[in-house]
Amino acid sequence: MAGPPLDTVLGPCVIRLTYYKVCHVYSAAPALLPVFRSEAQARILAALLLDPSREASIADLAGLGGIRPPNALREVNRLIGAGLLKDRRVGRTRLVSADVSSPYHQPLVQILARSFGPVLVIRDELAAVPGIEQALIFGSWATRFLGQPGPQPGDVDVLVIGAPPGRDLRRANARMEDALHIPVQITTVSSSEWAAAESGFLREVQTKPSITLDLTGSRQHR
Amino acid sequence: MTPARHTPLSKLAAGGHLEQVPVDSATCRELVHQARNHALTAVAAREIGDFEGAFQIAYDGCRKVCLALALAYGVRAKGDTGHHATTFNAAAATLSGNVRARDLVDDATDLRFVRAGSEYRAEKITLAAVNDAIDILGGLLAALPPVMDARLAK
């Protein structure tokens, strides 16, 4: 059922959900790679394992997973019990991070980088390129990520809006592919082209599910 | 810099991406000559507004000058998949101590994204991309032939 856009903040990335039904994916297995227990578990693991220097509170992880803090706590306890995450206390705050000594750490990093890494890697790479006003992931990868089942995507389609320097953007594109081991197809349009949406391609991107990357938040985080 | 571009020549060869060939200085110099002509043709194509043609010929010039350098080291990409990228990687691998030249080869390698957008997704090539490609080709033609000549003189 189509409805007006509903913006849901998921940690550092803002995801525009074109369909209300997509909200339900957070409690189900992820359509992108339905081997994890839940979408929330996969996102928490991706956030921590793909950046082993990162420490996050339960509240942060709840935001990342799109779930309530008590549910995040249960997920975290389960993952700590399995030896995939570890925690430490700083005052009253419990900080959680990846346990890189786990024998499953490296294989999971490879799986997560391939499946859930694009949002984080592409966002961080594009945040470092000047002249980008907005960026979003669209196409089959975005559709899977947002919960619609289907074949595994062969690449990641990215739309960049703005006027970034070509060499900087291409260098970032190369780094993304090196990190993700999947082709990343970047299309650049100006902000006026995006606003006018005269081409069938842009109209389709604007009406289909897509993931808007929060470049500002990532730039501030650096 | 990407890991692939940091791969030494010996590892690229051991990985089955390259094959060894006899060094032929005439072939190397002919490729550089062709690349210089391509630079002129690219500028002419840009002047008449043929941005797709200008970009493609400038990209091909970049590939040829990198191939010339690889051939001077007695290697070339195996002619199956991804041989353009391998040619650029091989040229970069010969330039481990020459950061400026290596950066130019990396810039040339990254032009593949523009090429792929044009060839497979029918994206229009912009004047900025053409200018960039011509600029990179000019840089390669200034930086790589001296390295190639030094190698051929050994």
Short mmCIF file of C-alpha atoms in Angstrom, two decimals:
data_model
loop_
_atom_site.label_atom_id
_atom_site.label_comp_id
_atom_site.label_asym_id
_atom_site.label_seq_id
_atom_site.Cartn_x
_atom_site.Cartn_y
_atom_site.Cartn_z
CA MET A 1 0.00 0.00 0.00
CA ALA A 2 1.47 3.32 -1.01
CA GLY A 3 1.41 6.17 1.46
CA PRO A 4 3.11 9.48 2.05
CA PRO A 5 6.86 9.23 2.72
CA LEU A 6 7.77 8.35 6.25
CA ASP A 7 11.22 9.31 7.37
CA THR A 8 12.78 7.07 9.94
CA VAL A 9 16.09 7.96 11.48
CA LEU A 10 18.30 4.92 11.83
CA GLY A 11 21.46 6.07 13.52
CA PRO A 12 23.65 7.88 11.03
CA CYS A 13 21.55 7.13 7.96
CA VAL A 14 18.11 8.47 7.18
CA ILE A 15 15.97 5.96 5.41
CA ARG A 16 12.95 7.10 3.45
CA LEU A 17 10.33 4.44 3.54
CA THR A 18 7.93 4.79 0.68
CA TYR A 19 5.68 2.07 2.01
CA TYR A 20 4.45 1.88 5.58
CA LYS A 21 4.66 -1.91 5.43
CA VAL A 22 8.44 -1.67 5.24
CA CYS A 23 8.40 -0.63 8.92
CA HIS A 24 7.73 -4.23 9.86
CA VAL A 25 11.12 -5.45 8.57
CA TYR A 26 12.83 -4.50 11.82
CA SER A 27 11.40 -7.50 13.61
CA ALA A 28 11.77 -9.90 10.70
CA ALA A 29 14.80 -11.51 9.10
CA PRO A 30 16.51 -9.07 6.73
CA ALA A 31 15.44 -9.52 3.11
CA LEU A 32 18.91 -8.46 1.98
CA LEU A 33 20.51 -11.51 3.56
CA PRO A 34 17.99 -13.56 5.54
CA VAL A 35 20.57 -15.52 7.52
CA PHE A 36 20.56 -13.21 10.52
CA ARG A 37 18.05 -13.57 13.34
CA SER A 38 16.52 -10.15 12.67
CA GLU A 39 17.07 -6.96 10.75
CA ALA A 40 17.98 -5.22 14.00
CA GLN A 41 20.59 -7.84 14.88
CA ALA A 42 22.16 -7.55 11.44
CA ARG A 43 22.34 -3.75 11.65
CA ILE A 44 23.82 -3.78 15.13
CA LEU A 45 26.43 -6.31 14.05
CA ALA A 46 27.21 -4.31 10.91
CA ALA A 47 27.64 -1.07 12.84
CA LEU A 48 30.04 -2.61 15.37
CA LEU A 49 31.92 -5.25 13.39
CA LEU A 50 32.56 -3.04 10.35
CA ASP A 51 34.10 -0.40 12.60
CA PRO A 52 35.89 -2.34 15.39
CA SER A 53 37.06 0.89 17.01
CA ARG A 54 33.46 1.93 17.61
CA GLU A 55 31.86 1.72 21.04
CA ALA A 56 28.15 2.32 21.34
CA SER A 57 25.65 2.52 24.16
CA ILE A 58 22.52 0.40 24.27
CA ALA A 59 20.47 3.49 23.39
CA ASP A 60 22.68 4.14 20.34
CA LEU A 61 22.33 0.54 19.23
CA ALA A 62 18.57 0.68 19.67
CA GLY A 63 18.55 3.66 17.31
CA LEU A 64 20.78 1.84 14.82
CA GLY A 65 18.60 -1.24 14.88
CA GLY A 66 15.33 0.67 14.80
CA ILE A 67 14.12 -1.12 17.93
CA ARG A 68 13.31 -0.20 21.53
CA PRO A 69 16.18 -0.17 24.08
CA PRO A 70 14.93 -3.26 25.99
CA ASN A 71 14.95 -5.23 22.74
CA ALA A 72 18.40 -3.86 21.89
CA LEU A 73 19.60 -4.96 25.31
CA ARG A 74 18.37 -8.51 24.70
CA GLU A 75 20.08 -8.58 21.27
CA VAL A 76 23.32 -7.26 22.73
CA ASN A 77 23.29 -9.75 25.63
CA ARG A 78 22.73 -12.57 23.16
CA LEU A 79 25.66 -11.42 21.00
CA ILE A 80 27.94 -10.92 24.00
CA GLY A 81 27.02 -14.39 25.18
CA ALA A 82 28.03 -15.75 21.80
CA GLY A 83 31.38 -13.97 22.05
CA LEU A 84 30.74 -11.70 19.06
CA LEU A 85 30.53 -8.49 21.09
CA LYS A 86 32.10 -7.33 24.35
CA ASP A 87 31.19 -4.57 26.76
CA ARG A 88 32.69 -2.31 29.40
CA ARG A 89 31.26 0.20 31.83
CA VAL A 90 32.11 3.89 31.87
CA GLY A 91 30.28 5.31 34.86
CA ARG A 92 26.66 4.28 34.45
CA THR A 93 26.97 3.74 30.71
CA ARG A 94 27.55 0.31 29.21
CA LEU A 95 29.64 0.59 26.04
CA VAL A 96 29.49 -2.25 23.55
CA SER A 97 31.99 -3.05 20.79
CA ALA A 98 33.06 -5.89 18.53
CA ASP A 99 35.09 -8.69 20.07
CA VAL A 100 37.74 -9.07 17.39
CA SER A 101 39.18 -12.14 19.11
CA SER A 102 36.13 -14.21 18.17
CA PRO A 103 36.94 -16.87 15.55
CA TYR A 104 33.74 -15.78 13.80
CA HIS A 105 34.73 -12.11 13.67
CA GLN A 106 36.54 -12.02 10.33
CA PRO A 107 34.09 -14.25 8.42
CA LEU A 108 31.19 -12.17 9.75
CA VAL A 109 32.94 -8.95 8.73
CA GLN A 110 33.18 -10.27 5.18
CA ILE A 111 29.50 -11.19 5.10
CA LEU A 112 28.36 -7.93 6.70
CA ALA A 113 30.60 -5.80 4.50
CA ARG A 114 29.08 -7.39 1.44
CA SER A 115 25.51 -7.22 2.65
CA PHE A 116 25.10 -4.29 5.05
CA GLY A 117 28.39 -2.43 4.55
CA PRO A 118 27.39 -0.31 1.55
CA VAL A 119 25.30 2.15 3.56
CA LEU A 120 28.16 2.84 5.95
CA VAL A 121 31.06 2.70 3.49
CA ILE A 122 29.36 4.71 0.74
CA ARG A 123 28.09 7.31 3.19
CA ASP A 124 31.54 7.82 4.73
CA GLU A 125 33.31 7.98 1.37
CA LEU A 126 30.85 10.45 -0.11
CA ALA A 127 30.89 12.60 3.03
CA ALA A 128 34.58 13.25 2.33
CA VAL A 129 33.95 14.44 -1.25
CA PRO A 130 33.18 18.17 -1.55
CA GLY A 131 30.31 19.49 -3.63
CA ILE A 132 27.80 16.74 -2.86
CA GLU A 133 24.48 18.11 -1.67
CA GLN A 134 22.65 14.82 -1.33
CA ALA A 135 23.26 11.16 -2.05
CA LEU A 136 21.03 8.12 -2.07
CA ILE A 137 21.18 4.43 -2.77
CA PHE A 138 18.47 3.19 -5.09
CA GLY A 139 17.74 0.17 -7.25
CA SER A 140 17.69 -3.48 -6.31
CA TRP A 141 20.18 -3.19 -3.44
CA ALA A 142 18.08 -0.49 -1.76
CA THR A 143 14.93 -2.50 -2.36
CA ARG A 144 16.44 -5.58 -0.66
CA PHE A 145 17.83 -3.46 2.19
CA LEU A 146 14.39 -2.00 2.80
CA GLY A 147 12.88 -5.42 3.17
CA GLN A 148 11.53 -6.46 -0.21
CA PRO A 149 12.65 -10.03 -0.97
CA GLY A 150 14.23 -10.95 -4.30
CA PRO A 151 17.46 -12.07 -5.95
CA GLN A 152 20.77 -10.93 -4.46
CA PRO A 153 21.76 -7.60 -6.04
CA GLY A 154 24.83 -7.69 -8.29
CA ASP A 155 25.78 -4.08 -7.68
CA VAL A 156 24.87 -0.99 -5.69
CA ASP A 157 23.33 1.98 -7.52
CA VAL A 158 24.11 5.39 -6.06
CA LEU A 159 22.75 8.76 -7.10
CA VAL A 160 24.87 11.78 -6.23
CA ILE A 161 23.21 15.20 -6.39
CA GLY A 162 25.50 18.19 -6.69
CA ALA A 163 28.72 19.09 -8.48
CA PRO A 164 31.58 17.09 -6.91
CA PRO A 165 35.08 17.17 -8.47
CA GLY A 166 35.23 14.22 -10.87
CA ARG A 167 38.59 12.88 -9.73
CA ASP A 168 37.62 12.96 -6.05
CA LEU A 169 34.36 11.17 -6.74
CA ARG A 170 36.00 8.51 -8.94
CA ARG A 171 38.71 7.90 -6.34
CA ALA A 172 36.01 7.48 -3.70
CA ASN A 173 34.18 5.12 -6.07
CA ALA A 174 37.33 2.98 -6.40
CA ARG A 175 37.77 2.83 -2.62
CA MET A 176 34.14 1.80 -2.16
CA GLU A 177 34.55 -1.09 -4.58
CA ASP A 178 37.80 -2.16 -2.95
CA ALA A 179 36.13 -2.17 0.46
CA LEU A 180 32.86 -3.77 -0.54
CA HIS A 181 33.93 -6.18 -3.30
CA ILE A 182 30.83 -5.30 -5.27
CA PRO A 183 30.46 -2.86 -8.18
CA VAL A 184 29.21 0.57 -7.10
CA GLN A 185 27.55 2.46 -9.96
CA ILE A 186 27.45 6.19 -9.27
CA THR A 187 25.31 8.54 -11.34
CA THR A 188 25.76 12.28 -10.78
CA VAL A 189 23.06 14.87 -11.45
CA SER A 190 22.88 18.55 -10.63
CA SER A 191 20.47 19.80 -7.98
CA SER A 192 18.40 21.53 -10.68
CA GLU A 193 18.13 18.28 -12.67
CA TRP A 194 17.07 16.47 -9.51
CA ALA A 195 14.47 19.12 -8.70
CA ALA A 196 13.08 19.19 -12.23
CA ALA A 197 13.07 15.37 -12.55
CA GLU A 198 12.41 15.57 -16.27
CA SER A 199 14.00 12.24 -17.15
CA GLY A 200 12.25 8.93 -16.69
CA PHE A 201 15.26 7.72 -14.74
CA LEU A 202 15.01 10.48 -12.11
CA ARG A 203 11.25 10.14 -11.85
CA GLU A 204 11.69 6.44 -11.19
CA VAL A 205 14.37 7.03 -8.55
CA GLN A 206 12.11 9.56 -6.81
CA THR A 207 9.12 7.23 -6.68
CA LYS A 208 10.81 3.91 -5.81
CA PRO A 209 12.23 2.99 -2.38
CA SER A 210 15.63 4.54 -1.75
CA ILE A 211 18.03 5.15 1.10
CA THR A 212 19.02 8.75 1.67
CA LEU A 213 22.51 8.94 3.11
CA ASP A 214 23.06 11.43 5.91
CA LEU A 215 26.30 13.01 4.68
CA THR A 216 26.07 15.95 7.08
CA GLY A 217 26.00 13.73 10.13
CA SER A 218 28.93 11.73 8.84
CA ARG A 219 30.91 14.90 8.06
CA GLN A 220 30.30 16.14 11.59
CA HIS A 221 31.30 12.74 12.98
CA ARG A 222 34.74 12.91 11.29
CA MET B 1 45.26 4.35 -3.50
CA THR B 2 43.66 0.98 -3.68
CA PRO B 3 45.11 -2.37 -2.63
CA ALA B 4 45.07 -3.62 -6.22
CA ARG B 5 47.28 -0.76 -7.30
CA HIS B 6 49.74 -1.53 -4.54
CA THR B 7 50.18 -5.07 -5.78
CA PRO B 8 53.77 -5.63 -6.95
CA LEU B 9 54.37 -6.69 -10.53
CA SER B 10 55.60 -10.11 -9.42
CA LYS B 11 52.37 -10.74 -7.48
CA LEU B 12 50.20 -9.65 -10.42
CA ALA B 13 52.13 -12.11 -12.60
CA ALA B 14 51.94 -14.88 -10.00
CA GLY B 15 48.20 -14.26 -9.66
CA GLY B 16 47.72 -15.10 -13.30
CA HIS B 17 46.70 -11.58 -14.32
CA LEU B 18 49.79 -10.91 -16.43
CA GLU B 19 51.78 -12.84 -18.95
CA GLN B 20 55.42 -12.33 -19.84
CA VAL B 21 56.30 -11.13 -23.33
CA PRO B 22 59.60 -10.28 -25.04
CA VAL B 23 60.47 -6.59 -24.70
CA ASP B 24 60.15 -4.81 -28.03
CA SER B 25 61.20 -1.17 -27.83
CA ALA B 26 59.69 -0.35 -31.24
CA THR B 27 56.25 -1.52 -30.07
CA CYS B 28 56.54 0.50 -26.85
CA ARG B 29 57.48 3.67 -28.72
CA GLU B 30 54.75 3.14 -31.30
CA LEU B 31 52.16 2.95 -28.52
CA VAL B 32 53.42 6.22 -27.03
CA HIS B 33 53.31 7.77 -30.50
CA GLN B 34 49.69 6.63 -30.88
CA ALA B 35 48.84 8.00 -27.44
CA ARG B 36 50.28 11.41 -28.40
CA ASN B 37 48.12 11.40 -31.53
CA HIS B 38 45.11 10.42 -29.44
CA ALA B 39 45.72 13.45 -27.23
CA LEU B 40 45.55 15.72 -30.27
CA THR B 41 42.48 13.94 -31.62
CA ALA B 42 40.75 14.22 -28.25
CA VAL B 43 41.32 17.99 -28.18
CA ALA B 44 39.96 18.29 -31.74
CA ALA B 45 36.89 16.21 -30.86
CA ARG B 46 36.28 18.37 -27.80
CA GLU B 47 36.42 21.49 -29.97
CA ILE B 48 33.58 20.25 -32.17
CA GLY B 49 31.51 19.20 -29.16
CA ASP B 50 31.98 15.44 -29.54
CA PHE B 51 32.51 14.81 -25.85
CA GLU B 52 31.88 11.06 -26.04
CA GLY B 53 34.46 10.68 -28.84
CA ALA B 54 36.94 12.97 -27.10
CA PHE B 55 36.68 11.05 -23.84
CA GLN B 56 36.96 7.62 -25.43
CA ILE B 57 40.07 8.54 -27.43
CA ALA B 58 41.70 10.22 -24.43
CA TYR B 59 40.95 7.16 -22.29
CA ASP B 60 42.43 4.93 -24.97
CA GLY B 61 45.51 7.12 -25.04
CA CYS B 62 45.87 6.67 -21.27
CA ARG B 63 45.57 2.92 -21.68
CA LYS B 64 48.17 2.82 -24.46
CA VAL B 65 50.80 4.81 -22.65
CA CYS B 66 50.32 2.55 -19.61
CA LEU B 67 50.51 -0.53 -21.83
CA ALA B 68 53.75 0.80 -23.33
CA LEU B 69 55.26 1.04 -19.86
CA ALA B 70 54.10 -2.46 -18.90
CA LEU B 71 55.51 -3.88 -22.14
CA ALA B 72 58.83 -2.20 -21.42
CA TYR B 73 58.90 -4.36 -18.30
CA GLY B 74 58.07 -7.42 -20.39
CA VAL B 75 54.52 -7.97 -19.17
CA ARG B 76 51.01 -7.48 -20.48
CA ALA B 77 47.51 -8.28 -19.26
CA LYS B 78 46.11 -11.64 -20.16
CA GLY B 79 43.43 -11.03 -22.74
CA ASP B 80 40.45 -12.28 -20.77
CA THR B 81 38.36 -10.28 -18.34
CA GLY B 82 39.32 -6.95 -16.84
CA HIS B 83 42.43 -6.46 -18.91
CA HIS B 84 42.17 -2.66 -18.96
CA ALA B 85 42.30 -2.50 -15.17
CA THR B 86 45.18 -4.98 -15.15
CA THR B 87 47.12 -2.87 -17.65
CA PHE B 88 46.72 0.19 -15.43
CA ASN B 89 47.62 -1.83 -12.33
CA ALA B 90 50.74 -3.19 -14.03
CA ALA B 91 51.85 0.32 -15.01
CA ALA B 92 51.24 1.55 -11.45
CA ALA B 93 53.23 -1.38 -10.08
CA THR B 94 56.29 -0.29 -12.06
CA LEU B 95 56.13 3.19 -10.51
CA SER B 96 56.51 2.33 -6.84
CA GLY B 97 59.00 5.13 -6.20
CA ASN B 98 57.35 7.77 -8.37
CA VAL B 99 54.35 9.06 -6.43
CA ARG B 100 53.32 11.76 -8.92
CA ALA B 101 53.33 9.37 -11.88
CA ARG B 102 51.59 6.71 -9.85
CA ASP B 103 48.83 9.13 -8.86
CA LEU B 104 48.31 9.93 -12.54
CA VAL B 105 47.98 6.24 -13.36
CA ASP B 106 45.45 5.91 -10.52
CA ASP B 107 43.51 8.85 -11.96
CA ALA B 108 43.58 7.17 -15.38
CA THR B 109 42.40 3.90 -13.83
CA ASP B 110 39.46 5.68 -12.23
CA LEU B 111 38.34 7.00 -15.63
CA ARG B 112 36.83 3.53 -16.07
CA PHE B 113 33.86 4.69 -14.02
CA VAL B 114 33.07 7.42 -16.56
CA ARG B 115 33.62 4.98 -19.41
CA ALA B 116 31.33 2.37 -17.83
CA GLY B 117 28.62 4.98 -17.24
CA SER B 118 28.77 6.03 -20.88
CA GLU B 119 28.99 2.55 -22.40
CA TYR B 120 26.62 0.59 -20.18
CA ARG B 121 24.23 3.17 -18.72
CA ALA B 122 24.10 5.63 -21.64
CA GLU B 123 25.22 8.49 -19.41
CA LYS B 124 26.32 11.66 -21.17
CA ILE B 125 29.99 12.55 -20.89
CA THR B 126 30.45 16.04 -19.50
CA LEU B 127 32.95 18.63 -20.66
CA ALA B 128 34.54 18.41 -17.20
CA ALA B 129 35.15 14.67 -17.65
CA VAL B 130 36.65 15.28 -21.09
CA ASN B 131 38.94 17.99 -19.77
CA ASP B 132 39.99 15.71 -16.94
CA ALA B 133 40.75 12.81 -19.28
CA ILE B 134 42.79 15.01 -21.61
CA ASP B 135 44.63 16.49 -18.66
CA ILE B 136 45.43 13.04 -17.24
CA LEU B 137 46.62 11.83 -20.65
CA GLY B 138 48.89 14.88 -20.94
CA GLY B 139 50.32 14.13 -17.51
CA LEU B 140 50.93 10.49 -18.37
CA LEU B 141 52.64 11.44 -21.63
CA ALA B 142 54.98 13.72 -19.71
CA ALA B 143 55.71 11.31 -16.86
CA LEU B 144 55.74 7.76 -18.23
CA PRO B 145 57.83 7.78 -21.44
CA PRO B 146 61.02 8.82 -19.57
CA VAL B 147 60.51 5.87 -17.19
CA MET B 148 59.87 3.61 -20.16
CA ASP B 149 62.96 4.87 -22.02
CA ALA B 150 65.13 4.34 -18.96
CA ARG B 151 63.87 0.79 -18.68
CA LEU B 152 64.39 0.09 -22.39
CA ALA B 153 67.95 1.42 -22.18
CA LYS B 154 68.88 -1.25 -19.61
#
